[in-house]
């Protein structure tokens, strides 16, 4: 199988995602759209608001009537009615007139600004003094100032945050077309792995990858589907992989860290129907022995069995594929990295990208990234870590205080 | 009602959360624990691993037998068996001996290190040459090196990420004690607000706050419970508030931006059974007219009706209360802020904390925060924003290129 082992750069691997289709689309109620990806462009079919609206409590006026007003020389205006919330004023405001209005109220015909109530004094029921001039449009939102009819408000492929849910409701969208969340099958392999309800006999450990990968899949926007532990027998692994591939939009097989099992895993993946191995080895650390195949048109992964390697590979390689399957556009994919300074010298091998687990702390108004010590196979290093720092392949290492970008974990 | 209006600092408001109980606890399957808050400390009842484990493929040896080995002077060792994954080796390794082992395998009695297979050559079935010495413990994880029996692995009040799900499964925790997600009742008020399935007549707009607040509640870890739109009639608002308070762990009433409605909202809140108004006004912008009461022992909020103000208030004031009700410990509450430089001068009033919506972009290896222009009442300013920048109360404003911390939205 040695000829399979063609180590690829991580950028080349990530680019392969373009060759896979999205998981499809569905329609969901707007209340269920948080963190979903829009499968339609949202075009406003109204002017929002569709009327001139007050943004302050006070008096709707013609701005011109207040020009030159000051504490010493107030403008005197005649009060013409009160505007009720949610109603169209049945009157117009003329020069020298004002009408009481509350925040959100509709300005009457003739009025083009609102004087804040704090800038006025009521002389009697029908007369007010205004102590400060307003410009046309002041304390007012114009019709269509938020969104104009025909305007594209949200692009297809965008992730929906709470504020986008607000926009969708403003436009009366009770249901929204979004991409389906990809179903990600998770298979664990290895004769040394036991289900978590069992007490492992000596030489065995419980199944960790199934649960941490399920968490990562969910966090990335996918739906994990658990296939459990498969013993190291080709026919058993093949049967489970076939089933997982048929039932999922993507499959993760974890385990097979050793050369022997790795060969066995890749042979199994290669022997699935309509299978083509695309990647066998990625020039990153940890995570080099990562396998990617296209099986029946879907991404099919062989992840390292090491729990921490599997998590790093998921974060830096698999997650962008889930984003792609979820329809997330590249423009909307930004993950905020946190600029920090590294707290100690870090060696790194050239020719590969290294990912270092770090803990963040605050020092003199800056983030400091402290590498988490401990052998890379230990899960407690991931529990102690706040994020990952990438060290590029052409960098020999980082010196203490070097600036780094931390991707939160 | 003027005497109610005692504007408080945001820090003083946030500190009030300590006076409210958490939403209680429940037991859930480990697969459902992502982003939940631990209600128990997790103490390891095992050594993890509970045996000495190989982290590489190769040969288990006594390290001493390889000392001085080099390409020119290899150590010659006798191969004694192969260790099967998941099994206890039925033999010991003596001086001058080695046994084949795969990553994850259990070291036999007598072996204290693993020589990587790449550093060896097989002479025949029973003899290998080793070209590099190993130190005791090299390529090995010791028993208890990840977690020791009796060690507290995760603290109560910690948020569960995928890696913590991995730890829980490693310890055989099929179910976990977590805090209940607080149920947050959401009430919208205002005669100008119509349900989203309706086409608003002129002077009215659709209900935005219900949907964006539902999104924010969910994102903060709560469960939104929607009570719909209540018209501006005291008996209607009182009835809905009583019901929401009885059925929820916290209530958000949004609307009442105008002085009149604000008074009416606070009167209603104050007249609820076992109600005490704690806050009436917070010295922040936007969001000054925020109300907090303790009603029947639960936080009860009056939020501004302005959609953007309501969102800002939620993010900076309400969210910490949801964290508290969810049992999240302060040590685990850290929200990563992104250091950036502001792209233009920003004025700010002293005596209050200002929150400015910004868009992030990358420039010469740094994040740049561009203030989003547009009147603060417009929802599109929230849609365009990536985060919030806080300008402290004793700061008169920010100069272009000043360093700021961006809280992602």
PDB file of C-alpha atoms in Angstrom, chain A residues 30-32 34-35 45-46 48-51 53-57 84-88 102-106 117-118 137-142 145-147 151 153-154 158-174 191-193 196-198 200-216 218-219 224 226 232 257-262 306-307 311 334-339 359-362 365-367 375 377-387 405 408-409, chain B residues 30-32 34-35 45-46 48-51 53-57 84-88 102-106 117-118 137-142 145-147 151 153-154 158-174 190-193 196-198 200-216 218-219 224 226 232 257-262 306-307 311 334-339 360-362 365-367 375 377-387 405 408-409:
ATOM      1  CA  UNK A  30     -37.829  31.073  11.195  1.00  0.00           C
ATOM      2  CA  UNK A  31     -37.573  30.232  14.921  1.00  0.00           C
ATOM      3  CA  UNK A  32     -35.483  27.160  13.993  1.00  0.00           C
ATOM      4  CA  UNK A  34     -30.301  29.893  14.272  1.00  0.00           C
ATOM      5  CA  UNK A  35     -26.877  28.931  12.865  1.00  0.00           C
ATOM      6  CA  UNK A  45     -40.427  42.851  -0.802  1.00  0.00           C
ATOM      7  CA  UNK A  46     -41.143  46.011   1.217  1.00  0.00           C
ATOM      8  CA  UNK A  48     -38.539  48.886   5.811  1.00  0.00           C
ATOM      9  CA  UNK A  49     -39.991  50.859   7.446  1.00  0.00           C
ATOM     10  CA  UNK A  50     -42.620  51.771   4.878  1.00  0.00           C
ATOM     11  CA  UNK A  51     -43.312  55.091   6.595  1.00  0.00           C
ATOM     12  CA  UNK A  53     -40.816  56.937  11.804  1.00  0.00           C
ATOM     13  CA  UNK A  54     -39.849  58.789  14.984  1.00  0.00           C
ATOM     14  CA  UNK A  55     -36.777  57.502  16.848  1.00  0.00           C
ATOM     15  CA  UNK A  56     -37.386  59.707  19.893  1.00  0.00           C
ATOM     16  CA  UNK A  57     -40.298  60.846  22.007  1.00  0.00           C
ATOM     17  CA  UNK A  84     -51.226  57.238  18.322  1.00  0.00           C
ATOM     18  CA  UNK A  85     -48.822  54.324  17.981  1.00  0.00           C
ATOM     19  CA  UNK A  86     -49.543  52.131  15.006  1.00  0.00           C
ATOM     20  CA  UNK A  87     -51.957  54.584  13.421  1.00  0.00           C
ATOM     21  CA  UNK A  88     -51.808  56.850  10.394  1.00  0.00           C
ATOM     22  CA  UNK A 102     -43.718  58.635  20.590  1.00  0.00           C
ATOM     23  CA  UNK A 103     -40.708  56.589  19.508  1.00  0.00           C
ATOM     24  CA  UNK A 104     -41.779  54.387  16.620  1.00  0.00           C
ATOM     25  CA  UNK A 105     -44.758  56.565  15.698  1.00  0.00           C
ATOM     26  CA  UNK A 106     -45.545  57.607  12.114  1.00  0.00           C
ATOM     27  CA  UNK A 117     -39.287  66.213  24.410  1.00  0.00           C
ATOM     28  CA  UNK A 118     -36.336  67.243  26.624  1.00  0.00           C
ATOM     29  CA  UNK A 137     -34.534  64.073   9.043  1.00  0.00           C
ATOM     30  CA  UNK A 138     -33.322  64.488  12.633  1.00  0.00           C
ATOM     31  CA  UNK A 139     -34.657  61.862  15.073  1.00  0.00           C
ATOM     32  CA  UNK A 140     -36.445  60.221  12.195  1.00  0.00           C
ATOM     33  CA  UNK A 141     -35.987  57.060  10.140  1.00  0.00           C
ATOM     34  CA  UNK A 142     -37.002  57.602   6.541  1.00  0.00           C
ATOM     35  CA  UNK A 145     -33.894  53.622   5.193  1.00  0.00           C
ATOM     36  CA  UNK A 146     -33.353  50.151   6.677  1.00  0.00           C
ATOM     37  CA  UNK A 147     -34.126  48.142   3.534  1.00  0.00           C
ATOM     38  CA  UNK A 151     -32.821  45.095  -2.201  1.00  0.00           C
ATOM     39  CA  UNK A 153     -30.784  41.839   2.271  1.00  0.00           C
ATOM     40  CA  UNK A 154     -29.030  38.528   2.924  1.00  0.00           C
ATOM     41  CA  UNK A 158     -24.804  33.090   4.809  1.00  0.00           C
ATOM     42  CA  UNK A 159     -24.984  31.813   8.378  1.00  0.00           C
ATOM     43  CA  UNK A 160     -28.081  33.005  10.246  1.00  0.00           C
ATOM     44  CA  UNK A 161     -27.381  34.770  13.550  1.00  0.00           C
ATOM     45  CA  UNK A 162     -30.042  36.185  15.886  1.00  0.00           C
ATOM     46  CA  UNK A 163     -29.987  39.526  14.062  1.00  0.00           C
ATOM     47  CA  UNK A 164     -30.626  37.785  10.735  1.00  0.00           C
ATOM     48  CA  UNK A 165     -33.596  36.016  12.376  1.00  0.00           C
ATOM     49  CA  UNK A 166     -34.811  39.531  13.187  1.00  0.00           C
ATOM     50  CA  UNK A 167     -34.486  40.622   9.567  1.00  0.00           C
ATOM     51  CA  UNK A 168     -36.322  37.531   8.334  1.00  0.00           C
ATOM     52  CA  UNK A 169     -39.194  38.256  10.696  1.00  0.00           C
ATOM     53  CA  UNK A 170     -39.236  41.932   9.668  1.00  0.00           C
ATOM     54  CA  UNK A 171     -39.830  40.712   6.114  1.00  0.00           C
ATOM     55  CA  UNK A 172     -42.598  38.378   7.239  1.00  0.00           C
ATOM     56  CA  UNK A 173     -40.682  35.186   6.530  1.00  0.00           C
ATOM     57  CA  UNK A 174     -42.406  32.550   8.649  1.00  0.00           C
ATOM     58  CA  UNK A 191      -9.736  -4.240  19.062  1.00  0.00           C
ATOM     59  CA  UNK A 192      -8.469  -2.259  22.067  1.00  0.00           C
ATOM     60  CA  UNK A 193     -11.584  -0.040  22.207  1.00  0.00           C
ATOM     61  CA  UNK A 196     -18.128   3.394  27.381  1.00  0.00           C
ATOM     62  CA  UNK A 197     -20.560   1.452  29.584  1.00  0.00           C
ATOM     63  CA  UNK A 198     -17.949  -1.300  29.981  1.00  0.00           C
ATOM     64  CA  UNK A 200     -12.101  -1.981  30.110  1.00  0.00           C
ATOM     65  CA  UNK A 201      -9.933  -4.975  30.898  1.00  0.00           C
ATOM     66  CA  UNK A 202      -6.201  -4.242  31.071  1.00  0.00           C
ATOM     67  CA  UNK A 203      -4.756  -3.243  27.728  1.00  0.00           C
ATOM     68  CA  UNK A 204      -8.040  -1.670  26.537  1.00  0.00           C
ATOM     69  CA  UNK A 205      -9.585   1.767  26.794  1.00  0.00           C
ATOM     70  CA  UNK A 206     -13.063   3.167  26.343  1.00  0.00           C
ATOM     71  CA  UNK A 207     -14.282   4.691  23.091  1.00  0.00           C
ATOM     72  CA  UNK A 208     -13.435   8.387  23.255  1.00  0.00           C
ATOM     73  CA  UNK A 209     -13.418   9.383  19.587  1.00  0.00           C
ATOM     74  CA  UNK A 210     -17.081   8.576  18.963  1.00  0.00           C
ATOM     75  CA  UNK A 211     -18.160  11.085  21.594  1.00  0.00           C
ATOM     76  CA  UNK A 212     -15.704  13.882  20.999  1.00  0.00           C
ATOM     77  CA  UNK A 213     -16.198  13.640  17.213  1.00  0.00           C
ATOM     78  CA  UNK A 214     -19.978  13.699  17.728  1.00  0.00           C
ATOM     79  CA  UNK A 215     -19.507  16.938  19.650  1.00  0.00           C
ATOM     80  CA  UNK A 216     -17.294  18.438  16.950  1.00  0.00           C
ATOM     81  CA  UNK A 218     -22.609  19.053  16.044  1.00  0.00           C
ATOM     82  CA  UNK A 219     -20.611  22.202  16.694  1.00  0.00           C
ATOM     83  CA  UNK A 224     -23.712  12.991  14.094  1.00  0.00           C
ATOM     84  CA  UNK A 226     -23.143   6.873  15.653  1.00  0.00           C
ATOM     85  CA  UNK A 232     -10.334  -5.060  13.428  1.00  0.00           C
ATOM     86  CA  UNK A 257      -3.159   4.742  14.062  1.00  0.00           C
ATOM     87  CA  UNK A 258      -0.736   1.883  13.619  1.00  0.00           C
ATOM     88  CA  UNK A 259       0.725   1.137  10.221  1.00  0.00           C
ATOM     89  CA  UNK A 260      -0.984  -2.238  10.092  1.00  0.00           C
ATOM     90  CA  UNK A 261      -4.469  -0.944  10.884  1.00  0.00           C
ATOM     91  CA  UNK A 262      -3.917   2.059   8.646  1.00  0.00           C
ATOM     92  CA  UNK A 306      -5.155   9.185  18.657  1.00  0.00           C
ATOM     93  CA  UNK A 307      -7.876  11.220  20.305  1.00  0.00           C
ATOM     94  CA  UNK A 311      -9.648  16.406  17.107  1.00  0.00           C
ATOM     95  CA  UNK A 334     -14.579  33.515   8.570  1.00  0.00           C
ATOM     96  CA  UNK A 335     -13.489  32.115  11.896  1.00  0.00           C
ATOM     97  CA  UNK A 336     -12.270  34.897  14.173  1.00  0.00           C
ATOM     98  CA  UNK A 337      -8.729  34.232  15.275  1.00  0.00           C
ATOM     99  CA  UNK A 338      -7.359  35.900  18.368  1.00  0.00           C
ATOM    100  CA  UNK A 339      -4.019  37.688  17.995  1.00  0.00           C
ATOM    101  CA  UNK A 359      -4.012  28.272  26.706  1.00  0.00           C
ATOM    102  CA  UNK A 360      -4.941  31.979  26.593  1.00  0.00           C
ATOM    103  CA  UNK A 361      -4.367  34.453  29.364  1.00  0.00           C
ATOM    104  CA  UNK A 362      -4.424  38.198  29.629  1.00  0.00           C
ATOM    105  CA  UNK A 365      -3.929  44.356  27.724  1.00  0.00           C
ATOM    106  CA  UNK A 366      -2.710  41.588  25.424  1.00  0.00           C
ATOM    107  CA  UNK A 367      -3.558  37.924  24.969  1.00  0.00           C
ATOM    108  CA  UNK A 375       2.484  14.239  25.267  1.00  0.00           C
ATOM    109  CA  UNK A 377      -1.704  11.691  22.766  1.00  0.00           C
ATOM    110  CA  UNK A 378      -3.090  12.805  26.122  1.00  0.00           C
ATOM    111  CA  UNK A 379      -6.663  14.059  26.093  1.00  0.00           C
ATOM    112  CA  UNK A 380      -6.048  16.363  29.046  1.00  0.00           C
ATOM    113  CA  UNK A 381      -3.929  18.540  26.743  1.00  0.00           C
ATOM    114  CA  UNK A 382      -7.107  19.259  24.728  1.00  0.00           C
ATOM    115  CA  UNK A 383      -9.118  19.908  27.874  1.00  0.00           C
ATOM    116  CA  UNK A 384      -6.541  22.435  29.061  1.00  0.00           C
ATOM    117  CA  UNK A 385      -6.319  24.121  25.651  1.00  0.00           C
ATOM    118  CA  UNK A 386      -8.306  27.200  24.659  1.00  0.00           C
ATOM    119  CA  UNK A 387      -7.167  27.158  21.060  1.00  0.00           C
ATOM    120  CA  UNK A 405      -3.155  33.776  15.723  1.00  0.00           C
ATOM    121  CA  UNK A 408     -10.497  28.919  19.538  1.00  0.00           C
ATOM    122  CA  UNK A 409     -11.237  25.276  20.326  1.00  0.00           C
TER     123      UNK A 409
ATOM    124  CA  UNK B  30     -23.230  12.230  27.381  1.00  0.00           C
ATOM    125  CA  UNK B  31     -24.073  12.635  23.663  1.00  0.00           C
ATOM    126  CA  UNK B  32     -26.436  15.483  24.606  1.00  0.00           C
ATOM    127  CA  UNK B  34     -22.408  19.743  24.147  1.00  0.00           C
ATOM    128  CA  UNK B  35     -22.378  23.323  25.486  1.00  0.00           C
ATOM    129  CA  UNK B  45     -12.280   6.746  39.214  1.00  0.00           C
ATOM    130  CA  UNK B  46      -9.500   5.177  37.159  1.00  0.00           C
ATOM    131  CA  UNK B  48      -6.134   6.793  32.448  1.00  0.00           C
ATOM    132  CA  UNK B  49      -4.664   4.822  30.811  1.00  0.00           C
ATOM    133  CA  UNK B  50      -4.429   2.094  33.441  1.00  0.00           C
ATOM    134  CA  UNK B  51      -1.469   0.500  31.671  1.00  0.00           C
ATOM    135  CA  UNK B  53       0.866   2.273  26.361  1.00  0.00           C
ATOM    136  CA  UNK B  54       2.842   2.620  23.125  1.00  0.00           C
ATOM    137  CA  UNK B  55       2.412   5.885  21.211  1.00  0.00           C
ATOM    138  CA  UNK B  56       4.285   4.637  18.138  1.00  0.00           C
ATOM    139  CA  UNK B  57       4.514   1.486  16.061  1.00  0.00           C
ATOM    140  CA  UNK B  84      -1.859  -7.961  20.117  1.00  0.00           C
ATOM    141  CA  UNK B  85      -3.997  -4.827  20.450  1.00  0.00           C
ATOM    142  CA  UNK B  86      -6.230  -4.864  23.479  1.00  0.00           C
ATOM    143  CA  UNK B  87      -4.496  -7.825  25.087  1.00  0.00           C
ATOM    144  CA  UNK B  88      -2.199  -8.246  28.066  1.00  0.00           C
ATOM    145  CA  UNK B 102       1.470  -1.135  17.608  1.00  0.00           C
ATOM    146  CA  UNK B 103       0.361   2.331  18.656  1.00  0.00           C
ATOM    147  CA  UNK B 104      -1.965   1.943  21.615  1.00  0.00           C
ATOM    148  CA  UNK B 105      -0.672  -1.485  22.573  1.00  0.00           C
ATOM    149  CA  UNK B 106       0.219  -2.477  26.164  1.00  0.00           C
ATOM    150  CA  UNK B 117       9.889   0.936  13.554  1.00  0.00           C
ATOM    151  CA  UNK B 118      11.666   3.433  11.253  1.00  0.00           C
ATOM    152  CA  UNK B 137       9.522   6.364  28.823  1.00  0.00           C
ATOM    153  CA  UNK B 138      10.175   7.352  25.213  1.00  0.00           C
ATOM    154  CA  UNK B 139       7.221   6.758  22.839  1.00  0.00           C
ATOM    155  CA  UNK B 140       5.205   5.561  25.797  1.00  0.00           C
ATOM    156  CA  UNK B 141       2.343   6.919  27.884  1.00  0.00           C
ATOM    157  CA  UNK B 142       2.668   5.865  31.501  1.00  0.00           C
ATOM    158  CA  UNK B 145      -0.284   9.987  32.842  1.00  0.00           C
ATOM    159  CA  UNK B 146      -3.518  11.441  31.417  1.00  0.00           C
ATOM    160  CA  UNK B 147      -5.596  11.299  34.616  1.00  0.00           C
ATOM    161  CA  UNK B 151      -8.039  13.489  40.379  1.00  0.00           C
ATOM    162  CA  UNK B 153     -10.744  16.250  35.924  1.00  0.00           C
ATOM    163  CA  UNK B 154     -13.480  18.833  35.284  1.00  0.00           C
ATOM    164  CA  UNK B 158     -17.627  24.335  33.413  1.00  0.00           C
ATOM    165  CA  UNK B 159     -18.987  24.444  29.866  1.00  0.00           C
ATOM    166  CA  UNK B 160     -18.723  21.099  28.048  1.00  0.00           C
ATOM    167  CA  UNK B 161     -16.909  21.247  24.706  1.00  0.00           C
ATOM    168  CA  UNK B 162     -16.324  18.254  22.408  1.00  0.00           C
ATOM    169  CA  UNK B 163     -13.049  17.430  24.162  1.00  0.00           C
ATOM    170  CA  UNK B 164     -14.805  17.349  27.530  1.00  0.00           C
ATOM    171  CA  UNK B 165     -17.357  14.941  25.998  1.00  0.00           C
ATOM    172  CA  UNK B 166     -14.322  12.807  25.140  1.00  0.00           C
ATOM    173  CA  UNK B 167     -13.092  12.883  28.740  1.00  0.00           C
ATOM    174  CA  UNK B 168     -16.531  11.983  30.074  1.00  0.00           C
ATOM    175  CA  UNK B 169     -16.663   8.981  27.775  1.00  0.00           C
ATOM    176  CA  UNK B 170     -13.119   7.957  28.733  1.00  0.00           C
ATOM    177  CA  UNK B 171     -14.361   7.775  32.315  1.00  0.00           C
ATOM    178  CA  UNK B 172     -17.393   5.727  31.312  1.00  0.00           C
ATOM    179  CA  UNK B 173     -19.929   8.449  32.043  1.00  0.00           C
ATOM    180  CA  UNK B 174     -22.984   7.462  30.004  1.00  0.00           C
ATOM    181  CA  UNK B 190     -46.695  47.776  21.389  1.00  0.00           C
ATOM    182  CA  UNK B 191     -49.833  48.691  19.467  1.00  0.00           C
ATOM    183  CA  UNK B 192     -47.670  49.315  16.402  1.00  0.00           C
ATOM    184  CA  UNK B 193     -46.385  45.700  16.298  1.00  0.00           C
ATOM    185  CA  UNK B 196     -44.955  38.364  11.222  1.00  0.00           C
ATOM    186  CA  UNK B 197     -47.540  36.509   9.113  1.00  0.00           C
ATOM    187  CA  UNK B 198     -49.500  39.759   8.712  1.00  0.00           C
ATOM    188  CA  UNK B 200     -48.582  45.583   8.455  1.00  0.00           C
ATOM    189  CA  UNK B 201     -50.883  48.472   7.677  1.00  0.00           C
ATOM    190  CA  UNK B 202     -49.159  51.846   7.406  1.00  0.00           C
ATOM    191  CA  UNK B 203     -47.720  53.026  10.673  1.00  0.00           C
ATOM    192  CA  UNK B 204     -47.076  49.476  11.922  1.00  0.00           C
ATOM    193  CA  UNK B 205     -44.197  47.050  11.639  1.00  0.00           C
ATOM    194  CA  UNK B 206     -43.788  43.328  12.139  1.00  0.00           C
ATOM    195  CA  UNK B 207     -42.575  41.804  15.392  1.00  0.00           C
ATOM    196  CA  UNK B 208     -38.779  41.622  15.134  1.00  0.00           C
ATOM    197  CA  UNK B 209     -37.734  41.443  18.785  1.00  0.00           C
ATOM    198  CA  UNK B 210     -39.486  38.146  19.518  1.00  0.00           C
ATOM    199  CA  UNK B 211     -37.435  36.379  16.869  1.00  0.00           C
ATOM    200  CA  UNK B 212     -34.052  37.988  17.357  1.00  0.00           C
ATOM    201  CA  UNK B 213     -34.336  37.650  21.150  1.00  0.00           C
ATOM    202  CA  UNK B 214     -35.312  33.991  20.735  1.00  0.00           C
ATOM    203  CA  UNK B 215     -32.104  33.536  18.745  1.00  0.00           C
ATOM    204  CA  UNK B 216     -30.007  35.306  21.354  1.00  0.00           C
ATOM    205  CA  UNK B 218     -30.828  30.039  22.401  1.00  0.00           C
ATOM    206  CA  UNK B 219     -27.276  31.099  21.641  1.00  0.00           C
ATOM    207  CA  UNK B 224     -36.929  30.661  24.468  1.00  0.00           C
ATOM    208  CA  UNK B 226     -42.695  32.846  23.011  1.00  0.00           C
ATOM    209  CA  UNK B 232     -50.676  48.427  25.131  1.00  0.00           C
ATOM    210  CA  UNK B 257     -39.287  52.662  24.104  1.00  0.00           C
ATOM    211  CA  UNK B 258     -41.370  55.768  24.552  1.00  0.00           C
ATOM    212  CA  UNK B 259     -41.591  57.446  27.927  1.00  0.00           C
ATOM    213  CA  UNK B 260     -45.308  56.729  28.151  1.00  0.00           C
ATOM    214  CA  UNK B 261     -45.040  53.016  27.419  1.00  0.00           C
ATOM    215  CA  UNK B 262     -41.938  52.765  29.576  1.00  0.00           C
ATOM    216  CA  UNK B 306     -35.653  49.462  19.501  1.00  0.00           C
ATOM    217  CA  UNK B 307     -34.470  46.250  17.894  1.00  0.00           C
ATOM    218  CA  UNK B 311     -29.887  43.204  21.052  1.00  0.00           C
ATOM    219  CA  UNK B 334     -14.548  33.980  29.403  1.00  0.00           C
ATOM    220  CA  UNK B 335     -15.669  35.341  26.068  1.00  0.00           C
ATOM    221  CA  UNK B 336     -12.719  35.728  23.712  1.00  0.00           C
ATOM    222  CA  UNK B 337     -12.426  39.284  22.520  1.00  0.00           C
ATOM    223  CA  UNK B 338     -10.534  40.094  19.360  1.00  0.00           C
ATOM    224  CA  UNK B 339      -7.898  42.830  19.608  1.00  0.00           C
ATOM    225  CA  UNK B 360     -13.854  43.330  11.142  1.00  0.00           C
ATOM    226  CA  UNK B 361     -11.366  43.143   8.325  1.00  0.00           C
ATOM    227  CA  UNK B 362      -7.792  42.061   7.982  1.00  0.00           C
ATOM    228  CA  UNK B 365      -1.685  40.895   9.772  1.00  0.00           C
ATOM    229  CA  UNK B 366      -3.955  42.873  12.085  1.00  0.00           C
ATOM    230  CA  UNK B 367      -7.693  43.070  12.632  1.00  0.00           C
ATOM    231  CA  UNK B 375     -28.862  55.283  12.629  1.00  0.00           C
ATOM    232  CA  UNK B 377     -32.411  51.999  15.269  1.00  0.00           C
ATOM    233  CA  UNK B 378     -31.789  50.299  11.926  1.00  0.00           C
ATOM    234  CA  UNK B 379     -31.546  46.525  12.025  1.00  0.00           C
ATOM    235  CA  UNK B 380     -29.238  46.443   9.018  1.00  0.00           C
ATOM    236  CA  UNK B 381     -26.503  47.929  11.221  1.00  0.00           C
ATOM    237  CA  UNK B 382     -26.634  44.722  13.301  1.00  0.00           C
ATOM    238  CA  UNK B 383     -26.632  42.553  10.206  1.00  0.00           C
ATOM    239  CA  UNK B 384     -23.529  44.319   8.904  1.00  0.00           C
ATOM    240  CA  UNK B 385     -21.756  44.146  12.261  1.00  0.00           C
ATOM    241  CA  UNK B 386     -19.308  41.420  13.254  1.00  0.00           C
ATOM    242  CA  UNK B 387     -18.950  42.604  16.827  1.00  0.00           C
ATOM    243  CA  UNK B 405     -11.356  44.772  21.933  1.00  0.00           C
ATOM    244  CA  UNK B 408     -18.120  38.941  18.384  1.00  0.00           C
ATOM    245  CA  UNK B 409     -21.855  39.207  17.677  1.00  0.00           C
TER     246      UNK B 409
END
